[in-house]
Tab-separated table of C-alpha atoms and ligand atoms in Angstrom:
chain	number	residue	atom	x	y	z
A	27	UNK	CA	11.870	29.776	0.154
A	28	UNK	CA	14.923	28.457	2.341
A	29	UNK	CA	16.696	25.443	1.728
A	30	UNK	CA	15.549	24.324	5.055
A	31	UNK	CA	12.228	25.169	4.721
A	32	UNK	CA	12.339	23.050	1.000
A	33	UNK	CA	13.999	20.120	2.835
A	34	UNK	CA	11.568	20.201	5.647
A	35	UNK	CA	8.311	20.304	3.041
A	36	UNK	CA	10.287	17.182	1.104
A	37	UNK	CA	10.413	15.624	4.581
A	38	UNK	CA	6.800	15.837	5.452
A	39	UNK	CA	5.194	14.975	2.127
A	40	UNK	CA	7.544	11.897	2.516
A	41	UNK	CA	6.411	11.035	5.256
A	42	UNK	CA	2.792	11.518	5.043
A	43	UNK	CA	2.888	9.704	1.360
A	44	UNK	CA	3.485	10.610	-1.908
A	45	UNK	CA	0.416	11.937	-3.695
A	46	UNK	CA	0.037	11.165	-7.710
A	47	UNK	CA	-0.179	7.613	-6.810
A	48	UNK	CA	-2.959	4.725	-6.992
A	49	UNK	CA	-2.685	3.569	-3.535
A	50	UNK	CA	-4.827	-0.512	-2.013
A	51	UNK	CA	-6.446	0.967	0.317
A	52	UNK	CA	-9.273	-1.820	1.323
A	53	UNK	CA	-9.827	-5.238	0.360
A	54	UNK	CA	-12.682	-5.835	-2.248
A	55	UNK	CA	-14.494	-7.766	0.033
A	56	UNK	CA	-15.075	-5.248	2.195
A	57	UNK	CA	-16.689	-2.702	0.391
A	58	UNK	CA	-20.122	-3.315	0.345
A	59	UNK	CA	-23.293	-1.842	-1.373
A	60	UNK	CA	-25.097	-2.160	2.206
A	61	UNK	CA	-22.897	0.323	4.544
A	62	UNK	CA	-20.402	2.413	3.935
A	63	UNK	CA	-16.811	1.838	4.860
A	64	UNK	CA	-13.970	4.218	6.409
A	65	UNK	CA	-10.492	3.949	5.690
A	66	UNK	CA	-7.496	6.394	5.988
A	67	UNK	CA	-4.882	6.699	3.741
A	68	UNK	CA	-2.367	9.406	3.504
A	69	UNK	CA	-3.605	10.969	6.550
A	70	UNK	CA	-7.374	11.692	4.533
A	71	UNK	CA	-10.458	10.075	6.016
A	72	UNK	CA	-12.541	8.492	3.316
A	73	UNK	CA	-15.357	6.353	2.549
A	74	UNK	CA	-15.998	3.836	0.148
A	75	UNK	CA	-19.470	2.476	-0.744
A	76	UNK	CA	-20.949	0.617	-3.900
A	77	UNK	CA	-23.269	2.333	-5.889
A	78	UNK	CA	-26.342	0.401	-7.760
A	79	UNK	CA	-24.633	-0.968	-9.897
A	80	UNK	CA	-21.384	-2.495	-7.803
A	81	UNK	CA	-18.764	0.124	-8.808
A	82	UNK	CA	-17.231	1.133	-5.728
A	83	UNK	CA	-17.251	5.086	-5.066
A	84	UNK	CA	-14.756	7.105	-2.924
A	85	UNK	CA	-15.796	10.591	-1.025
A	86	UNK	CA	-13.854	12.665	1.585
A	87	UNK	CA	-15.505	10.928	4.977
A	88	UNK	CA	-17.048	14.420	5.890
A	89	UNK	CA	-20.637	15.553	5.536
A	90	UNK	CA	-21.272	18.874	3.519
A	91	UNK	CA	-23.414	19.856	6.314
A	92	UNK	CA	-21.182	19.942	9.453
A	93	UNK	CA	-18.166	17.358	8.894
A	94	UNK	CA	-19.807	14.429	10.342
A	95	UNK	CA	-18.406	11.209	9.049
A	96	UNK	CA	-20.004	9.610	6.131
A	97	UNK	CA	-18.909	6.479	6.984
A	98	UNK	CA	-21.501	6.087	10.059
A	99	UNK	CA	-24.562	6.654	7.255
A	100	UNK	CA	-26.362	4.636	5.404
A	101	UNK	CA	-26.769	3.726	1.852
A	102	UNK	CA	-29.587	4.924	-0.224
A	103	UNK	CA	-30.222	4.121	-3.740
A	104	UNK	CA	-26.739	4.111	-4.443
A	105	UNK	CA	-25.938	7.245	-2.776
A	106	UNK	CA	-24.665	7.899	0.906
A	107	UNK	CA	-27.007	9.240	3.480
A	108	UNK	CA	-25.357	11.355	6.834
A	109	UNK	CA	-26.841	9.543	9.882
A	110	UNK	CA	-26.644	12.624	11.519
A	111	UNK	CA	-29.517	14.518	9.733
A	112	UNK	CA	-30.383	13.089	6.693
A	113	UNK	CA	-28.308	14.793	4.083
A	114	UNK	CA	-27.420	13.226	0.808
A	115	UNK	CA	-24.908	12.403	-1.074
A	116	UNK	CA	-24.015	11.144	-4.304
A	117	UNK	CA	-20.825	8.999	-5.827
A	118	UNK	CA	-19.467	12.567	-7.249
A	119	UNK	CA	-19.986	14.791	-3.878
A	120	UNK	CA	-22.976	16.291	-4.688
A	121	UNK	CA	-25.563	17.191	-2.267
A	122	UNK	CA	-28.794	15.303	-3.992
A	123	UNK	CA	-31.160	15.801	-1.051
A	124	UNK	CA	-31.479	17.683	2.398
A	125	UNK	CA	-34.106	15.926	3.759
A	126	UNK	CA	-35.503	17.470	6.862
A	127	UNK	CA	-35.347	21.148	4.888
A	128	UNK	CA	-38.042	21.777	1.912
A	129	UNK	CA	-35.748	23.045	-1.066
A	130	UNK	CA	-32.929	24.038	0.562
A	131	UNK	CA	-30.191	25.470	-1.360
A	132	UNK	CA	-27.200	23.022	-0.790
A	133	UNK	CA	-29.361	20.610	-3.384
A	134	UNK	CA	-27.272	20.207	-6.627
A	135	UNK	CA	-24.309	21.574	-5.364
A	136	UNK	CA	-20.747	19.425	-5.678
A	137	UNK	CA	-19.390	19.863	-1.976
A	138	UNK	CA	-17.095	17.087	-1.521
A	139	UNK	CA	-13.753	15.641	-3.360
A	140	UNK	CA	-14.282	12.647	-5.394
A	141	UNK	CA	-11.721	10.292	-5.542
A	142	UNK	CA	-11.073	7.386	-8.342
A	143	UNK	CA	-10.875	3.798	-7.811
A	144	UNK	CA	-10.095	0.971	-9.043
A	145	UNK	CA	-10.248	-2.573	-8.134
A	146	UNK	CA	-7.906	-5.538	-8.946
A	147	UNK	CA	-7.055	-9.473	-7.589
A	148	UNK	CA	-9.591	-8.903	-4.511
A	149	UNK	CA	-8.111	-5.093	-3.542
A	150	UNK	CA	-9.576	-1.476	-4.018
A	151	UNK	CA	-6.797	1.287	-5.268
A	152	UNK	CA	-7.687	5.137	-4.731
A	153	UNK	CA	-5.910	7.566	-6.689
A	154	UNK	CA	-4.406	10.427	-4.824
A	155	UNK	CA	-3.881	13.744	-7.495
A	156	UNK	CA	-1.112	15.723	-7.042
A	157	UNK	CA	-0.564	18.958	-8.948
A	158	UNK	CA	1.418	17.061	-11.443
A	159	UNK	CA	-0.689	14.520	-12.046
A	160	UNK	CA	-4.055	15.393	-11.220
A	161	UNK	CA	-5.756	12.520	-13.069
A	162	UNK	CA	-4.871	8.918	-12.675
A	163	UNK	CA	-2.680	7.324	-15.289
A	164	UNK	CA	-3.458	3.609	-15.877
A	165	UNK	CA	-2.876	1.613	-12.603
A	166	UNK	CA	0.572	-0.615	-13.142
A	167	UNK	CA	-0.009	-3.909	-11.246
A	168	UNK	CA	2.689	-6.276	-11.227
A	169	UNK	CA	2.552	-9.328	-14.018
A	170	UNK	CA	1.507	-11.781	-11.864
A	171	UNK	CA	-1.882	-10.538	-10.611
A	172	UNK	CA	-2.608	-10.248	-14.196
A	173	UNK	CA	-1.710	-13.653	-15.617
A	174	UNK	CA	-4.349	-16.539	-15.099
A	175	UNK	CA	-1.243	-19.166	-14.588
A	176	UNK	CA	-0.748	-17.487	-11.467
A	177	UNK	CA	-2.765	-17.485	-8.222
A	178	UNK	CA	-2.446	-16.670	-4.824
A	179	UNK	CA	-4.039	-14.906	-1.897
A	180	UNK	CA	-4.253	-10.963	-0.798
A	181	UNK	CA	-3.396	-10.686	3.103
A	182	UNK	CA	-3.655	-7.501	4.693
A	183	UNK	CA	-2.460	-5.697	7.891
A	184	UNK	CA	-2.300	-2.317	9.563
A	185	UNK	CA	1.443	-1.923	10.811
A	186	UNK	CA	1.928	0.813	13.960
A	187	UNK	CA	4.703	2.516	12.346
A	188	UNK	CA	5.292	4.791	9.192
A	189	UNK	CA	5.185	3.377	5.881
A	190	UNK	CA	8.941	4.288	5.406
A	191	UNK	CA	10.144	1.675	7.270
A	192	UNK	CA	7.635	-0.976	6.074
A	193	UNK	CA	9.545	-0.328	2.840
A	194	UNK	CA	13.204	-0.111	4.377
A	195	UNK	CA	12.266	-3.924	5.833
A	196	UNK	CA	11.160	-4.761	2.514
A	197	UNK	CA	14.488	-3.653	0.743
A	198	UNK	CA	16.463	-4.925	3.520
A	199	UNK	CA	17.071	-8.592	2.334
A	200	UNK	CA	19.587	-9.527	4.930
A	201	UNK	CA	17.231	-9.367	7.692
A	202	UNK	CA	15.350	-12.712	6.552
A	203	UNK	CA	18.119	-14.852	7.951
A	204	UNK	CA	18.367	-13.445	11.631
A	205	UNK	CA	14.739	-11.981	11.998
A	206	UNK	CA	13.243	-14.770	10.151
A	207	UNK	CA	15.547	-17.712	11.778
A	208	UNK	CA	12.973	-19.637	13.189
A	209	UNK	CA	10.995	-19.736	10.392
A	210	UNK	CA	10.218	-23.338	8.282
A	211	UNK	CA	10.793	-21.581	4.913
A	212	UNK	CA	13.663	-18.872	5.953
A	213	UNK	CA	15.629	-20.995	8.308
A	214	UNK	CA	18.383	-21.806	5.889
A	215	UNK	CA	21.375	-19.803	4.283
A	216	UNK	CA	24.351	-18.187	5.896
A	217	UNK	CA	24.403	-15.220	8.163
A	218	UNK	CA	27.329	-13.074	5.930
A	219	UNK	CA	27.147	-11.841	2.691
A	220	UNK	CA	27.329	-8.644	0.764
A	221	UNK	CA	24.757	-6.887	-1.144
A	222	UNK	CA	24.420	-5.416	-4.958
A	223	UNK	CA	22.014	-3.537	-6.390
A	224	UNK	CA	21.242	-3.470	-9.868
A	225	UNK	CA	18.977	-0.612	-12.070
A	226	UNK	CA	16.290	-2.453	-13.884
A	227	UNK	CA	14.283	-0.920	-16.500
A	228	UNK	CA	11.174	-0.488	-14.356
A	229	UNK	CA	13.416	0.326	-10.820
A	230	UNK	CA	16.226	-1.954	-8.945
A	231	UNK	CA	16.961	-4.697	-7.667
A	232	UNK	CA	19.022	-5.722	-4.239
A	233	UNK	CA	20.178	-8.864	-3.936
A	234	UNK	CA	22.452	-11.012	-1.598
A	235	UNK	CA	26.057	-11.696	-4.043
A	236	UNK	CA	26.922	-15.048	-2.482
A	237	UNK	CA	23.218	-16.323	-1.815
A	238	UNK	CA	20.593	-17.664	-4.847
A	239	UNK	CA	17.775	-19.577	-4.104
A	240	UNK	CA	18.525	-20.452	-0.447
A	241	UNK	CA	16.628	-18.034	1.179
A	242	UNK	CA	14.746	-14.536	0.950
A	243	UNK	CA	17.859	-13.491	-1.122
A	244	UNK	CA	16.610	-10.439	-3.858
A	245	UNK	CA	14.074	-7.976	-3.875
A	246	UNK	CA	13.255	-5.988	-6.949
A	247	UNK	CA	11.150	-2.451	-6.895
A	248	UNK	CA	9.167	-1.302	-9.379
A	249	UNK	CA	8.534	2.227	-9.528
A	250	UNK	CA	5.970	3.499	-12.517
A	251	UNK	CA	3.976	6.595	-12.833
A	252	UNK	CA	1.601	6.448	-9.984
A	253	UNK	CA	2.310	3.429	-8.498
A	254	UNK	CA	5.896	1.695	-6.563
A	255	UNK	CA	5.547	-1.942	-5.606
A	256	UNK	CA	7.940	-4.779	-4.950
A	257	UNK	CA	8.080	-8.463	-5.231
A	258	UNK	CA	10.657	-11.284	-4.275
A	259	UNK	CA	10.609	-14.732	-4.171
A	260	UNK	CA	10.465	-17.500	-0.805
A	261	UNK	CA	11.952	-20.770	-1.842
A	262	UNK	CA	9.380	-23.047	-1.680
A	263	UNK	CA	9.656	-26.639	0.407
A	264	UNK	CA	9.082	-29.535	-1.798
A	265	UNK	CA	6.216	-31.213	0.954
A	266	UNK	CA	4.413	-28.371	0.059
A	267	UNK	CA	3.660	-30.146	-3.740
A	268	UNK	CA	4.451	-28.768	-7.338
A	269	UNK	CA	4.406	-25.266	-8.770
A	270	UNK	CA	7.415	-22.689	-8.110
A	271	UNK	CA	8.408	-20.450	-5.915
A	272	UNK	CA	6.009	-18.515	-3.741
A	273	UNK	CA	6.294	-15.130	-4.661
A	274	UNK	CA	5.027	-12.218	-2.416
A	275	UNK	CA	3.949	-9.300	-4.421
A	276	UNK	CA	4.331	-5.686	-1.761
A	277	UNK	CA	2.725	-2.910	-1.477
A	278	UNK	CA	2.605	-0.259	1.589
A	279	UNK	CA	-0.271	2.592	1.872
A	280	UNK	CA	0.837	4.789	4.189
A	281	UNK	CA	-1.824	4.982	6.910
A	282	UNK	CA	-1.149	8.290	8.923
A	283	UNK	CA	2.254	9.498	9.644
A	284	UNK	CA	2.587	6.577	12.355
A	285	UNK	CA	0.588	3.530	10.868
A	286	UNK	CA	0.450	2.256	7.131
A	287	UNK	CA	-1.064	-0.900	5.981
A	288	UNK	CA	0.590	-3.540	4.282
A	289	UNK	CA	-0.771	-5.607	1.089
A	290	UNK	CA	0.954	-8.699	0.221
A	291	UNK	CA	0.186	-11.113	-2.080
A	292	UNK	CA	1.419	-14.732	-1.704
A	293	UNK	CA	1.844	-15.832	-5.618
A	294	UNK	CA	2.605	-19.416	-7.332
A	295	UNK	CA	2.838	-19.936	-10.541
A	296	UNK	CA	0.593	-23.403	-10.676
A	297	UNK	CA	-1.770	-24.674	-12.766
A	298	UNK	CA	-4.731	-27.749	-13.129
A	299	UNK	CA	-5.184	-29.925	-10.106
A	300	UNK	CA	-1.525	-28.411	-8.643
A	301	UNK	CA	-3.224	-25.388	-8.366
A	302	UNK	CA	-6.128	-26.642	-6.435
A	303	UNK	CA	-4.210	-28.363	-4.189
A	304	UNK	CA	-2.176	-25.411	-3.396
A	305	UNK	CA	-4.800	-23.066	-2.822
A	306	UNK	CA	-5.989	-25.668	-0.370
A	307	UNK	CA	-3.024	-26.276	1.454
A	308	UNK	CA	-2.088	-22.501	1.482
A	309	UNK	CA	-5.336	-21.788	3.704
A	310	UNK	CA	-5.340	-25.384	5.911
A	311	UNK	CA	-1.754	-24.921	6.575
A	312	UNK	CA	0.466	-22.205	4.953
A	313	UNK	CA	-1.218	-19.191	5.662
A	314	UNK	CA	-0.915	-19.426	9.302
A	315	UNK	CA	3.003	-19.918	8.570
A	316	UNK	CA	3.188	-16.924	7.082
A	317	UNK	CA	0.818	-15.082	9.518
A	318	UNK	CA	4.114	-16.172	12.087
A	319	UNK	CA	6.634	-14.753	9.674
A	320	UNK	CA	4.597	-11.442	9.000
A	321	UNK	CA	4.136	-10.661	12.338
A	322	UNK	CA	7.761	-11.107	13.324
A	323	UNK	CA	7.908	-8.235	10.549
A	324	UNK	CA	5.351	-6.172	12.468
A	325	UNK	CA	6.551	-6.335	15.953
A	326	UNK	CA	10.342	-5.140	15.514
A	327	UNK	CA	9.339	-2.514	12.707
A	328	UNK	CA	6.640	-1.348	15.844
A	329	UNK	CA	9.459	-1.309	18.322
A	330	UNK	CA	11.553	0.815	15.979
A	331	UNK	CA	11.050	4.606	17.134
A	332	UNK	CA	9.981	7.014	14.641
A	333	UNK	CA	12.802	8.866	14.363
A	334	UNK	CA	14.876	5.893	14.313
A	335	UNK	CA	16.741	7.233	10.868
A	336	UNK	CA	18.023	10.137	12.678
A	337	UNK	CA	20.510	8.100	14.503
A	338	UNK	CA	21.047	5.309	12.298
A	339	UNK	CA	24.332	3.699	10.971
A	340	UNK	CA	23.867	1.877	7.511
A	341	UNK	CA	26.189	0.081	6.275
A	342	UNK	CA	27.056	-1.583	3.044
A	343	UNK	CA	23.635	-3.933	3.209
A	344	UNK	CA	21.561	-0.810	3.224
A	345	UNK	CA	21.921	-0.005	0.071
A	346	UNK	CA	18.301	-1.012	-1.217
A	347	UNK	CA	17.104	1.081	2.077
A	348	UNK	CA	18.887	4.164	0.598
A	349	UNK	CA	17.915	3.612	-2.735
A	350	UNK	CA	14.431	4.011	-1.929
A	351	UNK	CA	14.927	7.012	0.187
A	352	UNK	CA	15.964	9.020	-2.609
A	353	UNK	CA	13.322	7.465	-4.928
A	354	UNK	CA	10.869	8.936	-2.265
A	355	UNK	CA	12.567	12.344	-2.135
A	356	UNK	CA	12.943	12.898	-5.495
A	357	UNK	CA	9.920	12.509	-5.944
A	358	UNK	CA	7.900	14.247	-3.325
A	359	UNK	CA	10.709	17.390	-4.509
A	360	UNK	CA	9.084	17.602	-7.517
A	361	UNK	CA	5.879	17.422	-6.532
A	362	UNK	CA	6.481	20.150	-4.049
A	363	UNK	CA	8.697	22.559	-6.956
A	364	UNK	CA	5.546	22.019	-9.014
A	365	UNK	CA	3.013	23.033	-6.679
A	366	UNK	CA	4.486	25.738	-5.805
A	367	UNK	CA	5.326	26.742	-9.474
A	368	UNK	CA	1.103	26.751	-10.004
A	369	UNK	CA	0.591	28.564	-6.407
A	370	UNK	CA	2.819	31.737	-8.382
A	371	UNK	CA	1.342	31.235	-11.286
A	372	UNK	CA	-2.043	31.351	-9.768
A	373	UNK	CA	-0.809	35.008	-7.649
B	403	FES	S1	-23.793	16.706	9.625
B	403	FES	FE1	-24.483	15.401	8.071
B	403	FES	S2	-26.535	15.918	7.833
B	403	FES	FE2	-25.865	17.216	9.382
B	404	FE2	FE1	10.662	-10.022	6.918
């Protein structure tokens, strides 16, 4: 194979998402054991459903018999019925019953790809395989969805442009002060700086040199096997009552090669009656703050073209953006070498 032609396969499975990685794809919420639900994520169509007994199940959103989408059936007994005629399904992809044909020879057979899930602090994680890693290793979530003294709230959002540049914004610290201006919790700290970036054990971290604590200042990637989120830290205004700062936990699914959806968690550390409070506040009055903040976010990443990064001129600020380029590319270069290391192997 070329060069170009390797470059050009790194560039697409870039851009369509890595594979080998849990991936939020849905809130919990949503998933229900009454109708099924459709999502795409890394340019698949699937559909989620619970079974009997609540575990959430995960097929390809295509009906064994002639591709029609799961996700317009029904739910019966735990398994997923195709609206169009009849068939069904179980949890695993295999054909249980074709109900409008006595004994008809698609019964017991496994026709569709299973996916795993997993669900954790009120959001449901599908596991993509990749050649290299064609069972899940154990999900990674960030410490503070794991430790009781924390507590916060999931918000979700589909985003009309690539996932790529949902994470450029996110390594892109500087932008919080001119994009952000307005804003009652990012209005503050000055408009020059430089940038570092540090290795940490799990990733990096960028942060502002000459700005702690003011403003949106550091963000800090984690990147483990089968899973890359980020997390950084909003100073926090004293009206809103004790606790510290809010920190917002990231994670981006890449949608289709145009659209990904965005998970962020909205974190305090707060405990007892603080912690009531807070989680009362935070939906009378925060959230919609943040809504305003998010969507400022949304509408210039939308506006960006897609090919934006063809004609781009980064400077020294950018270098969280090009750290996590080449995280991306190294990776989806390996993935590629190995899969076509098992297609020989397999001629
Ligand atoms: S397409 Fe699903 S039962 Fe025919
Ligand atoms: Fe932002």
């Amino acid at each position: 194979m070329s060069a170009h032609d390797m470059k050009s396969l790194i560039e697409e499975r870039v851009n369509t998402g890595l594979l080998g990685q849990w991936h939020p794809v849905a809130k919990s919420v949503e998933i229900k054991g009454t109708r099924p639900h459709g999502v795409k994520a890394l340019g698949r169509k699937l559909v989620l459903w619970r079974d009997g007994a609540g575990t959430i199940r995960c097929l390809e959103d295509f009906c064994p018999h002639r591709g029609a989408p799961l996700s317009y059936g029904e739910i019966h007994e735990g398994n997923i019925g195709c609206r169009y005629h009849g068939v069904i399904v179980d949890g695993e992809g295999v054909v249980q019953r074709v109900p409008a044909m006595p004994e008809c020879a698609l019964e017991g057979r496994k026709a569709l790809e299973s996916f795993h899930v997993q669900e954790a602090n009120d959001a449901v994680f599908v596991y993509f395989p990749s050649v290299e890693r064609p069972e899940p290793p154990e999900l990674a979530l960030p410490r503070e969805l794991t430790d009781p003294d924390w507590t916060g709230f999931l918000c979700t959002s589909v985003w009309e442009t690539n996932y790529r540049y949902a994470l450029d914004n996110l390594a892109d610290p500087m932008h919080g002060c001119y994009l952000h201006s307005e804003s009652f919790t990012l209005a503050f700290g000055s408009k020059q700086d430089l940038m570092k970036l540090d290795k940490t054990d799990r990733g990096f971290r960028i942060e502002r040199v000459g700005q702690v604590g003011a403003n949106f200042d550091w963000t800090e990637f984690e990147v483990h096997p089968g899973a890359m989120f980020c997390f950084l830290d909003i100073p926090y205004p004293p009206a809103a009552g004790p606790g510290g700062v809010f920190r917002i936990i990231g994670f981006t699914t890449p949608v289709d090669e145009r659209t990904c959806k965005v998970f962020f968690w909205r974190m305090r550390q707060v405990t007892g009656l603080a912690r009531e409070s807070f989680r009362f506040l935070y939906r009378a009055k925060l959230e919609e703050n943040h809504w305003r903040v998010l969507e400022q976010d949304r509408v210039m990443l939308e506006g960006m073209p897609d090919d934006a990064r063809r004609r781009e001129m980064l400077y020294q600020h950018d270098l969280g953006v090009s750290r996590i380029r080449q995280i991306l590319t190294r990776a989806a270069k390996s993935q590629i070498e190995a899969e076509l290391a098992a297609r020989e192997a397999a001629e």
